[in-house]
N, CA, C and O of each residue as an XYZ file, in Angstrom:
836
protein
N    -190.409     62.376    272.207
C    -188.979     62.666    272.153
C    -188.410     62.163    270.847
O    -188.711     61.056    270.401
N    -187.846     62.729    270.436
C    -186.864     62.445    268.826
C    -185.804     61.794    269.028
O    -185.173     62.301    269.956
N    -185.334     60.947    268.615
C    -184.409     59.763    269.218
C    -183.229     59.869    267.487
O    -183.384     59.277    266.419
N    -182.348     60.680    267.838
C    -181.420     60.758    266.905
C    -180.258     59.919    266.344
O    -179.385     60.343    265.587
N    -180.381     58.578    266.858
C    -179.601     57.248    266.880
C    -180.209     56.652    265.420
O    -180.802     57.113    264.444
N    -179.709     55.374    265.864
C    -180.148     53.957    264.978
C    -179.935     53.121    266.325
O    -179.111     53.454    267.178
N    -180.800     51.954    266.430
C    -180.991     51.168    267.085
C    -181.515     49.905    266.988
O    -182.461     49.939    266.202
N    -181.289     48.545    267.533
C    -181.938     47.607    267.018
C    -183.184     47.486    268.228
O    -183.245     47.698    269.439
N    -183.950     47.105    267.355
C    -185.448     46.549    268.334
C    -185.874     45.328    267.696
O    -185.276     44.860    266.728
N    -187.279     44.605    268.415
C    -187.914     43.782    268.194
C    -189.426     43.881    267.596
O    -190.103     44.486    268.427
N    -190.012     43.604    266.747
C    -191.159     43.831    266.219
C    -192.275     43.143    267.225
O    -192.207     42.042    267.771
N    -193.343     44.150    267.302
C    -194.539     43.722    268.156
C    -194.874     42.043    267.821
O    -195.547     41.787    266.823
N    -194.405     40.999    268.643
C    -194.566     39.293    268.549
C    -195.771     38.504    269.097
O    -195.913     37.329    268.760
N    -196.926     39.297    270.195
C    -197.808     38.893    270.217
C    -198.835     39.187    269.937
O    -198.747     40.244    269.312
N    -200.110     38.796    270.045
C    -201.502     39.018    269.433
C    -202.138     40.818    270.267
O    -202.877     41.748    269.947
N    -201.374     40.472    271.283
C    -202.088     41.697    272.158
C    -201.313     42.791    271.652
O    -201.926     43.729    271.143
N    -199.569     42.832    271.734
C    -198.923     44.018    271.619
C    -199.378     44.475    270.227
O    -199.349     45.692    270.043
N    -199.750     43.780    269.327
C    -200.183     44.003    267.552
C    -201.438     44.635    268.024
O    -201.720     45.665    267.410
N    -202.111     44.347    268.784
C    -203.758     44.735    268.810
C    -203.667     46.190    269.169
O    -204.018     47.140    268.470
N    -203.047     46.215    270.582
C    -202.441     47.142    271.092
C    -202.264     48.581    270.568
O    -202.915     49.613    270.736
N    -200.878     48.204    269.705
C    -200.645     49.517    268.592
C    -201.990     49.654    267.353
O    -202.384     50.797    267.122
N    -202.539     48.680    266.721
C    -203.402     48.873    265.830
C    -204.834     49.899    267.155
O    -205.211     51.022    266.818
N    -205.119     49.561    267.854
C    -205.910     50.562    268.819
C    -205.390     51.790    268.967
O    -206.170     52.728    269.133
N    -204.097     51.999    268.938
C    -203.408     53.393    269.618
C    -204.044     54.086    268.155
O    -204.901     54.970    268.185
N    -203.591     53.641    267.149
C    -203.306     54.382    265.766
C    -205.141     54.605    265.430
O    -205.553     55.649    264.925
N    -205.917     53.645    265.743
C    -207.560     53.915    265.252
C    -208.124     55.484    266.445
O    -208.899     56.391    266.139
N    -207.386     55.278    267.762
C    -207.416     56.472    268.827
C    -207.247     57.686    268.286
O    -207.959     58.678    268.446
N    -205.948     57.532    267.419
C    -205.355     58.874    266.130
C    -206.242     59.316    265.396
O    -206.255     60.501    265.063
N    -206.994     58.596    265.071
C    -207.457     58.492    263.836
C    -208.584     58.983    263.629
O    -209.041     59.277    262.524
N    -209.198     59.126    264.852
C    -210.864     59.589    265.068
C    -211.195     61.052    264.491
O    -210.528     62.069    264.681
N    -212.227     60.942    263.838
C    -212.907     62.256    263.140
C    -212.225     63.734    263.724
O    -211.680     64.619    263.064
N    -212.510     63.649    265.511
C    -212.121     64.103    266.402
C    -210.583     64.860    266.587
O    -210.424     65.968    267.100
N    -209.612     64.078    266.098
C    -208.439     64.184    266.507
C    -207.584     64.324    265.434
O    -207.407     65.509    265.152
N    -206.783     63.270    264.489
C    -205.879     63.617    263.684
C    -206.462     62.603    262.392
O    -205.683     61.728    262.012
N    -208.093     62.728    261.573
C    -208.123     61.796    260.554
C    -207.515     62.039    259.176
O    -207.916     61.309    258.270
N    -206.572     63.000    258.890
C    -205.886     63.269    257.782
C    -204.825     63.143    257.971
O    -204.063     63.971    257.472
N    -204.272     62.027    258.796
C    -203.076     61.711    258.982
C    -202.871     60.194    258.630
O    -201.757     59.669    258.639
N    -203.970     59.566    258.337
C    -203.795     58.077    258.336
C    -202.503     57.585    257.267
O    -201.602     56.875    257.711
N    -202.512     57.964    256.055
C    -201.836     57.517    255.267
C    -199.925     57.412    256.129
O    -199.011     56.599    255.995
N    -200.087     58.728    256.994
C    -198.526     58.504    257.498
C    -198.657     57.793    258.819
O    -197.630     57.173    259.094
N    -199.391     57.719    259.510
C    -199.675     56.369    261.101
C    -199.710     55.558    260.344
O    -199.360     54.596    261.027
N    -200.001     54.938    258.706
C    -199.775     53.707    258.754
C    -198.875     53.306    257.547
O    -198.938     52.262    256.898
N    -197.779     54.656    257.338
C    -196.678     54.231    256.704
C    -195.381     54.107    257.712
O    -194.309     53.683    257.280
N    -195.573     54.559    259.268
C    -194.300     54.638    260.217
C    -194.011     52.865    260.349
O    -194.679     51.995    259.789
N    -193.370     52.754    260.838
C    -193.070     51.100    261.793
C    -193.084     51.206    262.856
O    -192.489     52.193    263.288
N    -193.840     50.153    263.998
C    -193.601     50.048    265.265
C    -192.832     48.832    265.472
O    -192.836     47.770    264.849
N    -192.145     49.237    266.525
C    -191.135     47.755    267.486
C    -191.733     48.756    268.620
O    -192.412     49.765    268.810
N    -190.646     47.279    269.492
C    -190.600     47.909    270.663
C    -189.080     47.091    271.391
O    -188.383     46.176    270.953
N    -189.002     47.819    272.525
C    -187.694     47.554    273.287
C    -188.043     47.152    274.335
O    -189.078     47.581    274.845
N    -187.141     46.059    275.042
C    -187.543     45.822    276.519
C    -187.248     46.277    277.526
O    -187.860     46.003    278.558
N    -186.123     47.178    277.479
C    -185.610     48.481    278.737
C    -185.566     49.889    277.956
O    -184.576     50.565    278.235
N    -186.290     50.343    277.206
C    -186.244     51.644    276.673
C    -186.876     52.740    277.877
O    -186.201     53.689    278.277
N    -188.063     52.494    278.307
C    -188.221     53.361    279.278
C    -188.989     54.485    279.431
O    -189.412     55.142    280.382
N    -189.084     54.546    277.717
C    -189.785     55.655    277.466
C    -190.753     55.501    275.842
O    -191.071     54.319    275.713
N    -191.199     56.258    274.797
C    -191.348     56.302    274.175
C    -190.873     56.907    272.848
O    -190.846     58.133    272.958
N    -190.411     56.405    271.385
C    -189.594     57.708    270.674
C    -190.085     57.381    269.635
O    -190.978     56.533    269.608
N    -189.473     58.164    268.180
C    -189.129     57.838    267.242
C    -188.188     58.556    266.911
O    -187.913     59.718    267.210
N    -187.458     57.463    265.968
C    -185.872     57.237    265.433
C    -185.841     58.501    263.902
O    -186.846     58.813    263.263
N    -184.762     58.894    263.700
C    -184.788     59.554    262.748
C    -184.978     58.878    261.158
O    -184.964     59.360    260.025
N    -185.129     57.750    261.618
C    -185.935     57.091    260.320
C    -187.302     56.468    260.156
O    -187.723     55.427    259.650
N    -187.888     57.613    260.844
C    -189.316     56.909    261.436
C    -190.128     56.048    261.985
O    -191.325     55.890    261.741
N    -189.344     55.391    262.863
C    -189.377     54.039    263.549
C    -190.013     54.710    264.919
O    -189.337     55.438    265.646
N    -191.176     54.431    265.142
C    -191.487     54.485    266.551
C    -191.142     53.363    267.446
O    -191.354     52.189    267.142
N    -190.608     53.744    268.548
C    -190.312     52.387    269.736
C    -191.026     52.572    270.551
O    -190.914     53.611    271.202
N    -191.830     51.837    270.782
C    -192.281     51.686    272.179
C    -191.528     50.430    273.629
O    -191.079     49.288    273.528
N    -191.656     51.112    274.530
C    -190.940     50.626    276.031
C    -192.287     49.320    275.799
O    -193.428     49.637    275.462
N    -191.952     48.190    276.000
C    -193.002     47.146    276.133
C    -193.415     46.999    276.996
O    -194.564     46.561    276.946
N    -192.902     47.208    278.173
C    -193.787     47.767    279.528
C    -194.564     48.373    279.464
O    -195.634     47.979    279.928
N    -194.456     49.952    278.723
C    -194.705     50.755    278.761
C    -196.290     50.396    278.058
O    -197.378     50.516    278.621
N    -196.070     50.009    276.913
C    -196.998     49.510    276.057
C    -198.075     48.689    276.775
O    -199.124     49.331    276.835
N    -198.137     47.738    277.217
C    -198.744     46.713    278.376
C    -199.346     47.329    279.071
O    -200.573     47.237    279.104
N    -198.573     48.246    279.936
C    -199.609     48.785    281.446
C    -200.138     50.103    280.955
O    -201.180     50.414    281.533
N    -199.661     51.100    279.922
C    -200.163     52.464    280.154
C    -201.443     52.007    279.088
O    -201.433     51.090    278.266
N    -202.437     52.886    279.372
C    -204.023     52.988    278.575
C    -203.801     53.190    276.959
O    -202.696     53.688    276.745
N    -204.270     53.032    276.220
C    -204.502     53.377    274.954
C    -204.796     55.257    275.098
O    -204.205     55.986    274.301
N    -205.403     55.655    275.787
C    -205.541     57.406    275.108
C    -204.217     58.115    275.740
O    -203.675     59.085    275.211
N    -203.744     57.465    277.012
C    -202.176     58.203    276.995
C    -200.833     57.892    276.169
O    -199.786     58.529    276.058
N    -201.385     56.328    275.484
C    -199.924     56.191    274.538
C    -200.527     56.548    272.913
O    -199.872     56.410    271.880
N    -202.176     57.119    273.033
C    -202.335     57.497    271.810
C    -201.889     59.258    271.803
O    -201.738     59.870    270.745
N    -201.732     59.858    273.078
C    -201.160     61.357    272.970
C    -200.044     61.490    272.676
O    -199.746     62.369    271.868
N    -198.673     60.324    273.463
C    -197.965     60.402    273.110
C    -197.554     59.756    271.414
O    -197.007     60.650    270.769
N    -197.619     59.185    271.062
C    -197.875     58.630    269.642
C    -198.064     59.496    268.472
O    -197.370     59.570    267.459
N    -199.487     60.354    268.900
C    -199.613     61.564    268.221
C    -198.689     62.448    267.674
O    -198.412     62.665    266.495
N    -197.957     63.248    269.397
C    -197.225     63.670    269.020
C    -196.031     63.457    268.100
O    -195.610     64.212    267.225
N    -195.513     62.105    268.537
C    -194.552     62.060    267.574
C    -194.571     61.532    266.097
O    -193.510     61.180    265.582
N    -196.026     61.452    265.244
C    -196.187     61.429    264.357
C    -195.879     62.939    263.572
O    -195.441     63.279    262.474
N    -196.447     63.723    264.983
C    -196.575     65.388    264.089
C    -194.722     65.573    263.851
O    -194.218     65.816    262.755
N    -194.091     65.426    264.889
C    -192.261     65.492    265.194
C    -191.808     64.914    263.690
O    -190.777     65.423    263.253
N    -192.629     63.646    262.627
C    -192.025     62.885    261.831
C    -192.498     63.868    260.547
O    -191.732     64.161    259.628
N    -193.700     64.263    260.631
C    -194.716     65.054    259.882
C    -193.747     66.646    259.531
O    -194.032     67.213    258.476
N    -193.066     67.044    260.094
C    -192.638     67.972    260.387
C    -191.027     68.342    260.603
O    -190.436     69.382    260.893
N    -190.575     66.859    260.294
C    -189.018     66.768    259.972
C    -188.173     67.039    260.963
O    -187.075     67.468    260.608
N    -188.409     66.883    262.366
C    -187.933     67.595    263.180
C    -186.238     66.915    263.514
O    -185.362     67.464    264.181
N    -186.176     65.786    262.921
C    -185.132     64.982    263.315
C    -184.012     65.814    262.047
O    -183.080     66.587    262.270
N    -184.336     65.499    261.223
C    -183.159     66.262    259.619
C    -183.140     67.632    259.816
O    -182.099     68.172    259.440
N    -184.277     68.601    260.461
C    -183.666     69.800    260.625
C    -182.828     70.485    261.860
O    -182.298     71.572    262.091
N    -183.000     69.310    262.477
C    -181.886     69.332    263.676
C    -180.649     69.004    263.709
O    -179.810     69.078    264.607
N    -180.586     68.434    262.082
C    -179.217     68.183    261.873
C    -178.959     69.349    261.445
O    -178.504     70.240    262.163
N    -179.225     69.473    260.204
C    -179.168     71.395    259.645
C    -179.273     71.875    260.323
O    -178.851     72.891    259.771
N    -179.573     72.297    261.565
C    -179.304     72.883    262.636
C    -178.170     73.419    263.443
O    -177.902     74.559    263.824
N    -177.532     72.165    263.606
C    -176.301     71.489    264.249
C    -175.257     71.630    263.196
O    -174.149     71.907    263.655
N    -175.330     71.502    261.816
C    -174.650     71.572    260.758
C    -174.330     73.418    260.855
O    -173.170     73.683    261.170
N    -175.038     74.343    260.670
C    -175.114     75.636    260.703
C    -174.241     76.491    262.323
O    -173.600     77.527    262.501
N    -174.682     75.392    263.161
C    -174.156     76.091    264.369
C    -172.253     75.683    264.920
O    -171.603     76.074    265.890
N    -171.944     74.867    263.903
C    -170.784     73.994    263.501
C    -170.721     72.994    264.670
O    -169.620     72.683    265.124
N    -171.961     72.430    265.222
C    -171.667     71.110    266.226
C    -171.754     71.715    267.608
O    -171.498     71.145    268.669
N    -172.220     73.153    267.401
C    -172.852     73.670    268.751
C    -174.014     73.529    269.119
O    -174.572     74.565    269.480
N    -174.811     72.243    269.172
C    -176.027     71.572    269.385
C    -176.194     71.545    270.301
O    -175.273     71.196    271.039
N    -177.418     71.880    270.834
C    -178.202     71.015    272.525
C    -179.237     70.411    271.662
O    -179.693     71.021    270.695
N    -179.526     69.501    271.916
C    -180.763     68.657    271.726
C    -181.876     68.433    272.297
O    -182.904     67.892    271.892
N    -181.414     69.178    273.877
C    -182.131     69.046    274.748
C    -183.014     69.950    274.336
O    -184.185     69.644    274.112
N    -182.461     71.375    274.169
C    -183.317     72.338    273.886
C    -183.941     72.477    272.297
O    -184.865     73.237    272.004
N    -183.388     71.771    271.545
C    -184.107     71.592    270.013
C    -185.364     70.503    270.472
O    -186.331     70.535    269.711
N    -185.439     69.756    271.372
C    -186.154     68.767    271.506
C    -187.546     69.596    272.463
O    -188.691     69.237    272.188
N    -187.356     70.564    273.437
C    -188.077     71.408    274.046
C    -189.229     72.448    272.797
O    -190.444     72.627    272.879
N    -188.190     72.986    271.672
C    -188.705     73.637    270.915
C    -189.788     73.274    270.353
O    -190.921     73.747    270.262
N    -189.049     71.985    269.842
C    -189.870     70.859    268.701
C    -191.377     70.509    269.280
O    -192.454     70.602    268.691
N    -191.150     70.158    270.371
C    -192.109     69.699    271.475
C    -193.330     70.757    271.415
O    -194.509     70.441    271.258
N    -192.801     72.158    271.579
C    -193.693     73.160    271.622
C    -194.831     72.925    270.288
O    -196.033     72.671    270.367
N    -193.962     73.114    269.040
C    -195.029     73.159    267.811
C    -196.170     71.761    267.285
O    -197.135     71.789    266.521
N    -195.481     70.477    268.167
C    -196.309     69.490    268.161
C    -197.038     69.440    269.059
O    -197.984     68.698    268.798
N    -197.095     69.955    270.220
C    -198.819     70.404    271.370
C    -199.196     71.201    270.531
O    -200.387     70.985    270.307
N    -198.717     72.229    269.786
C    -199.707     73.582    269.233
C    -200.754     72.523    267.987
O    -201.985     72.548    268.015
N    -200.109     71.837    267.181
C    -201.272     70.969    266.555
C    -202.082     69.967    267.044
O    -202.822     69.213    266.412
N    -201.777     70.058    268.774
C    -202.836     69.102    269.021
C    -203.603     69.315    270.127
O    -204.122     68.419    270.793
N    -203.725     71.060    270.438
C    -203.965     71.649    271.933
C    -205.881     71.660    271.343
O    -206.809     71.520    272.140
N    -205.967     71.753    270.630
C    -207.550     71.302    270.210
C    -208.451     70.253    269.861
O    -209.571     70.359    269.361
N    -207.634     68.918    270.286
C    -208.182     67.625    270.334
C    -208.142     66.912    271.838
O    -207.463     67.245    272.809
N    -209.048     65.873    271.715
C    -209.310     65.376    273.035
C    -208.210     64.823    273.664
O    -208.227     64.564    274.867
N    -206.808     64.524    272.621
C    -205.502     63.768    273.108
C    -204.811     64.929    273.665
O    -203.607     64.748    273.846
N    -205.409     66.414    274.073
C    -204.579     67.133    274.683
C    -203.821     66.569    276.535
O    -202.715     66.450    277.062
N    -205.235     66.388    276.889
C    -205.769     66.257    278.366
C    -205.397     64.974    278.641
O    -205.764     64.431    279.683
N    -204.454     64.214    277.531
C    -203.658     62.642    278.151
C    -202.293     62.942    278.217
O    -201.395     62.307    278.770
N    -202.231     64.334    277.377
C    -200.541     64.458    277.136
C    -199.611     64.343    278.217
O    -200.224     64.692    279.226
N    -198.081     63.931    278.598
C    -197.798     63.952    279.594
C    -197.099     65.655    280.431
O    -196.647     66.648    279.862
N    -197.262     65.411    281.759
C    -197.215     66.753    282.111
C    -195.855     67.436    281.890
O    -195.673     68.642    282.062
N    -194.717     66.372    281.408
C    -193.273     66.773    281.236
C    -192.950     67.508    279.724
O    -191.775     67.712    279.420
N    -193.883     67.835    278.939
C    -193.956     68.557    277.605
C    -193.985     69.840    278.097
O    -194.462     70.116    279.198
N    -193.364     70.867    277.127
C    -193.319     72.013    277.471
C    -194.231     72.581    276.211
O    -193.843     72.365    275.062
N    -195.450     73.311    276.458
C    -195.839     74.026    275.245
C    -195.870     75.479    275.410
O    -195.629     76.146    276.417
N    -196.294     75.932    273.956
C    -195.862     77.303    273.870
C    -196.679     78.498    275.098
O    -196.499     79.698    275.303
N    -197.693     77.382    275.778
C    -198.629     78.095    276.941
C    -197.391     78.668    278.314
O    -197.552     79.653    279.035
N    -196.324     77.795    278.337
C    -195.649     77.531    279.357
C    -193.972     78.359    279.131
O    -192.923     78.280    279.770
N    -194.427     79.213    277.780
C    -193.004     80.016    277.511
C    -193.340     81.414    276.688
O    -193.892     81.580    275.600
N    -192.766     82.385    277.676
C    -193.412     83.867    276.706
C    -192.914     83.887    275.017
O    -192.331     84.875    274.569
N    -193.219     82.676    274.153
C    -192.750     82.963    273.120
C    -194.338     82.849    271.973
O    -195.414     82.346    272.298
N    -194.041     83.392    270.839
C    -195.211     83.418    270.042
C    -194.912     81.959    269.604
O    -193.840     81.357    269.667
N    -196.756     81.310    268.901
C    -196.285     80.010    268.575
C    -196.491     79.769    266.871
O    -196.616     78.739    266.209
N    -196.464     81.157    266.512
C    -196.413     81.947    265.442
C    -195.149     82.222    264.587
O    -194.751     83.270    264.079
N    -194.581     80.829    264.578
C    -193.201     80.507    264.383
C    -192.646     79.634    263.649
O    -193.289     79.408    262.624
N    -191.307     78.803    263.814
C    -190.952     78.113    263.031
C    -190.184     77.371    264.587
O    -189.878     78.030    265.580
N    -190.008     75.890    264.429
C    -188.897     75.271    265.491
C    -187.505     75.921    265.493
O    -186.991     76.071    266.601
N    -186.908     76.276    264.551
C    -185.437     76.608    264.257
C    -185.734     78.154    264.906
O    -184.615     78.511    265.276
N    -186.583     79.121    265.188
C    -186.593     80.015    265.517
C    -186.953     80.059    266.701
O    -186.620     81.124    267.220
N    -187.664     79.152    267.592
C    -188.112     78.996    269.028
C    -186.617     78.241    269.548
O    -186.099     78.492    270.637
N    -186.109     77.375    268.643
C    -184.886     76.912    269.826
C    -183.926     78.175    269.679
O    -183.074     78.218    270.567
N    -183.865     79.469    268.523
C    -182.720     79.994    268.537
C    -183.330     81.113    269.879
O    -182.452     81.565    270.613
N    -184.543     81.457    270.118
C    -184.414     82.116    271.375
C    -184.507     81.828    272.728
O    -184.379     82.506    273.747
N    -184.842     80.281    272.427
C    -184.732     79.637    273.548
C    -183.076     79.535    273.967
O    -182.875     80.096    275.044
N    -182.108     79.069    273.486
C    -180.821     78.897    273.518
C    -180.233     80.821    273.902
O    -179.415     81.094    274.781
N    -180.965     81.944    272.921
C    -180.294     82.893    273.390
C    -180.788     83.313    274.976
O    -180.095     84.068    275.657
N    -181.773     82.867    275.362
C    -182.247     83.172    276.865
C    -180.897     82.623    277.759
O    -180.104     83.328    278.383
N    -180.895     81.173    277.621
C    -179.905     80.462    278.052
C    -178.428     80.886    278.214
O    -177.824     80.760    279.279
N    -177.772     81.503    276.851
C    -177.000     82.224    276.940
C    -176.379     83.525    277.553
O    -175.229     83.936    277.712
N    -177.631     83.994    277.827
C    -177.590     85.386    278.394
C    -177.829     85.060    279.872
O    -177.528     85.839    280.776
N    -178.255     84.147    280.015
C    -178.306     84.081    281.803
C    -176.912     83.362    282.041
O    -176.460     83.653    283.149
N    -176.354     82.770    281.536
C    -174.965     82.353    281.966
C    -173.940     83.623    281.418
O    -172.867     83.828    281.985
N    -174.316     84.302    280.456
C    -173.282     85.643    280.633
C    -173.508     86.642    281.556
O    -172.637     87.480    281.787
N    -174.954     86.649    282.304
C    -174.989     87.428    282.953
C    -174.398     87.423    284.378
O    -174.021     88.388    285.044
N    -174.409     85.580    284.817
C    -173.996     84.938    285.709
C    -172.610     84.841    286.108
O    -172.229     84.931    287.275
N    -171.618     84.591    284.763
C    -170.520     84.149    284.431
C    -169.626     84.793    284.143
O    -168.486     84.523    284.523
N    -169.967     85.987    283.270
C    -169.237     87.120    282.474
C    -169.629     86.593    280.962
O    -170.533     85.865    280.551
N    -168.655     87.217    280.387
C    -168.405     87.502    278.741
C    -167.912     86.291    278.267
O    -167.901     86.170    277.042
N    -167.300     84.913    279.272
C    -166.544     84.272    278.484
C    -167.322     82.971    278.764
O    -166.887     81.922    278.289
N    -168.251     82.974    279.378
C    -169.344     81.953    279.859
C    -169.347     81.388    278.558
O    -169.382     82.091    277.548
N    -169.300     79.701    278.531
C    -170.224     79.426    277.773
C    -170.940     78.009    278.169
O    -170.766     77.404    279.227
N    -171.760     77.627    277.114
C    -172.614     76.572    277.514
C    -172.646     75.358    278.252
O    -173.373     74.816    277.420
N    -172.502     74.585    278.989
C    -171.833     73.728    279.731
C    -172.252     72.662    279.189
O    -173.147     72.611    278.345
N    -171.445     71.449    279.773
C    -171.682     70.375    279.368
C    -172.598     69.447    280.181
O    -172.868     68.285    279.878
N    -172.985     70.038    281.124
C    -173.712     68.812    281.954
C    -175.233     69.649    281.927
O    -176.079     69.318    282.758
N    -175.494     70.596    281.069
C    -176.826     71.144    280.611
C    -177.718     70.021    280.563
O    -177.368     69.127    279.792
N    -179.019     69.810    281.337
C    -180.253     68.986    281.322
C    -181.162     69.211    280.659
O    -181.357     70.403    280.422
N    -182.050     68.270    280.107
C    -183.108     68.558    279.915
C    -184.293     68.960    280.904
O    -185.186     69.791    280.739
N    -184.015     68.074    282.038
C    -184.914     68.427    283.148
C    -184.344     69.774    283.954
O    -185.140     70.472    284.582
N    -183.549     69.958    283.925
C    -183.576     71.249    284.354
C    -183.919     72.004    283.674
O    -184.319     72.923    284.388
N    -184.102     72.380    282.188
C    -184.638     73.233    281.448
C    -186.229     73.324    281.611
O    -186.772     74.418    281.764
N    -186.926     72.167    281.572
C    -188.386     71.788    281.523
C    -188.942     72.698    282.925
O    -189.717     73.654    282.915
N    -188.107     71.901    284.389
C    -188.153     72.758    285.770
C    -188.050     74.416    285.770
O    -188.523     75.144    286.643
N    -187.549     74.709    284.957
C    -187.063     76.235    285.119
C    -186.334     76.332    286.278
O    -186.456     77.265    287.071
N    -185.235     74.985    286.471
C    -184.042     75.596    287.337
C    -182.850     75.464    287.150
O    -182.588     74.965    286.056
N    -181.689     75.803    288.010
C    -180.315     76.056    287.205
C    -180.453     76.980    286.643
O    -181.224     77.920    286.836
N    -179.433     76.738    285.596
C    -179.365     78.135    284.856
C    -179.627     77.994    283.392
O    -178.955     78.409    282.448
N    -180.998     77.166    283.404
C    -181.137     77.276    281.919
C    -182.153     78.088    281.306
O    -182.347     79.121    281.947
N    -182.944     77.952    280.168
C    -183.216     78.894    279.274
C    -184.954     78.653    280.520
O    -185.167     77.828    281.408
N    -185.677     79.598    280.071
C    -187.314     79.405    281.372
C    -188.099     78.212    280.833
O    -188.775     78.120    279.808
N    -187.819     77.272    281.845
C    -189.467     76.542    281.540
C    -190.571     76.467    282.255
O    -191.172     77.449    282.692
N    -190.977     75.010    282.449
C    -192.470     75.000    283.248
C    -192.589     75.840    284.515
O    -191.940     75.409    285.468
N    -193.255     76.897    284.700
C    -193.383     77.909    285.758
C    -192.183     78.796    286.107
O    -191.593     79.140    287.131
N    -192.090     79.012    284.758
C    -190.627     80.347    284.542
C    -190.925     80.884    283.132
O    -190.155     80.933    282.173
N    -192.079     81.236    283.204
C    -191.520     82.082    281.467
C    -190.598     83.005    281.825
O    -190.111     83.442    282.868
N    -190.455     83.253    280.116
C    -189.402     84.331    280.066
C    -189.911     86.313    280.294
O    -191.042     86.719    280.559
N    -188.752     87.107    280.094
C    -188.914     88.220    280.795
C    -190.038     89.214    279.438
O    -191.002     89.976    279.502
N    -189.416     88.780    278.635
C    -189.395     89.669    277.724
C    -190.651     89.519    277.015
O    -191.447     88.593    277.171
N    -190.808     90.859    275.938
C    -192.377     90.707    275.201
C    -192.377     90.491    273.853
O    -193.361     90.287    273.143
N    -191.325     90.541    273.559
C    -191.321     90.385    272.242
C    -190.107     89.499    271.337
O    -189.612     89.936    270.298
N    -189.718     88.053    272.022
C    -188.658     87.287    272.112
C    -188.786     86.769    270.854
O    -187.789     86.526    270.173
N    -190.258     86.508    270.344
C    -190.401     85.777    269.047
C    -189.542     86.602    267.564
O    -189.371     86.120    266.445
N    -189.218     87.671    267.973
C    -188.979     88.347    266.914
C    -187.682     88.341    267.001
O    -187.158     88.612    265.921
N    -186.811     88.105    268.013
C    -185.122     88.406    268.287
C    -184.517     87.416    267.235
O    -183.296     87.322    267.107
């Protein structure tokens, strides 16, 4: 997840949580998986938080890890997630979501730029062994009739027009986006948002709209 804040954290303080992340990043690193990435796994920063809850990085490349989180989950599931969000940093996903948001004049979901984003970072890693740790709440491009033959700014703009069109179809002409729009309802494919996990979309040729 792309964490579009600033925030304060605490830097990894014991021998294990240091060991810890230095294991996640050698997991990355394997012949196997992502070894032309080292120079940027070991230009990011890790902290971590003590009620975060989850896992991110900050739009200034700060990965956080939940210190719980860190502690009890295995090294190859916090090295999938990790992964991914090296590719999310690799790939600018945080600054072009501002340009994004900048272009649409502050008509942003994040939820669904964050769905998009999500898609093109499984597509660089659906051929390594960190696929099969990933968590099951990612949406990839397997799980949406869209090509992955794309760009992020072009998967959230038809992801968002799906969305749109089912609330005009629902609503009328003057529908528009609501404010209590989820992420988990998007991921579910329920409500009325754009199709996710076990809802693709209708159409055959969406990548091109």
């Amino acid at each position: 997840m792309i964490n579009f804040g600033t925030e304060s954290f605490r830097v990894p303080n014991t021998s294990a949580e240091r060991q810890k992340i230095s294991d996640i990043k050698a997991s990355i690193l394997l012949p196997a998986v992502l070894p032309y990435m080292g120079r940027l796994g070991h230009r990011l920063r890790y902290v971590l938080s003590d009620d975060l809850g989850s896992i991110i990085i900050t739009k200034k490349g700060v990965i956080v890890f939940d210190a719980q989180m860190l502690a009890e989950i295995g090294v190859p599931e916090l090295a999938a997630e990790v992964a991914h969000l090296w590719i999310h940093w690799l790939m600018d996903h945080a600054n072009r979501a501002m340009r994004v948001d900048l272009d649409e004049g502050g008509n942003f979901y994040a939820s669904i730029w964050n769905v998009a984003a999500d898609c093109h970072c499984l597509e660089g890693l659906k051929d390594t062994p960190l696929m099969k740790h990933m968590p099951d709440n990612l949406t990839s491009f397997g799980d949406l009739n869209i090509s992955p033959q794309t760009h992020a700014e072009r998967t959230y703009a038809v992801l968002l027009k799906e969305f749109v069109e089912r609330k005009l179809k629902k609503e009328g002409l003057n529908a528009s986006l609501p404010d209590d729009f989820s992420f988990e309802d998007f991921l579910n494919g329920t409500g009325d948002g754009p199709p996710g996990k076990g809802e693709p979309g209708d159409g055959e040729d969406e990548s091109d709209t």
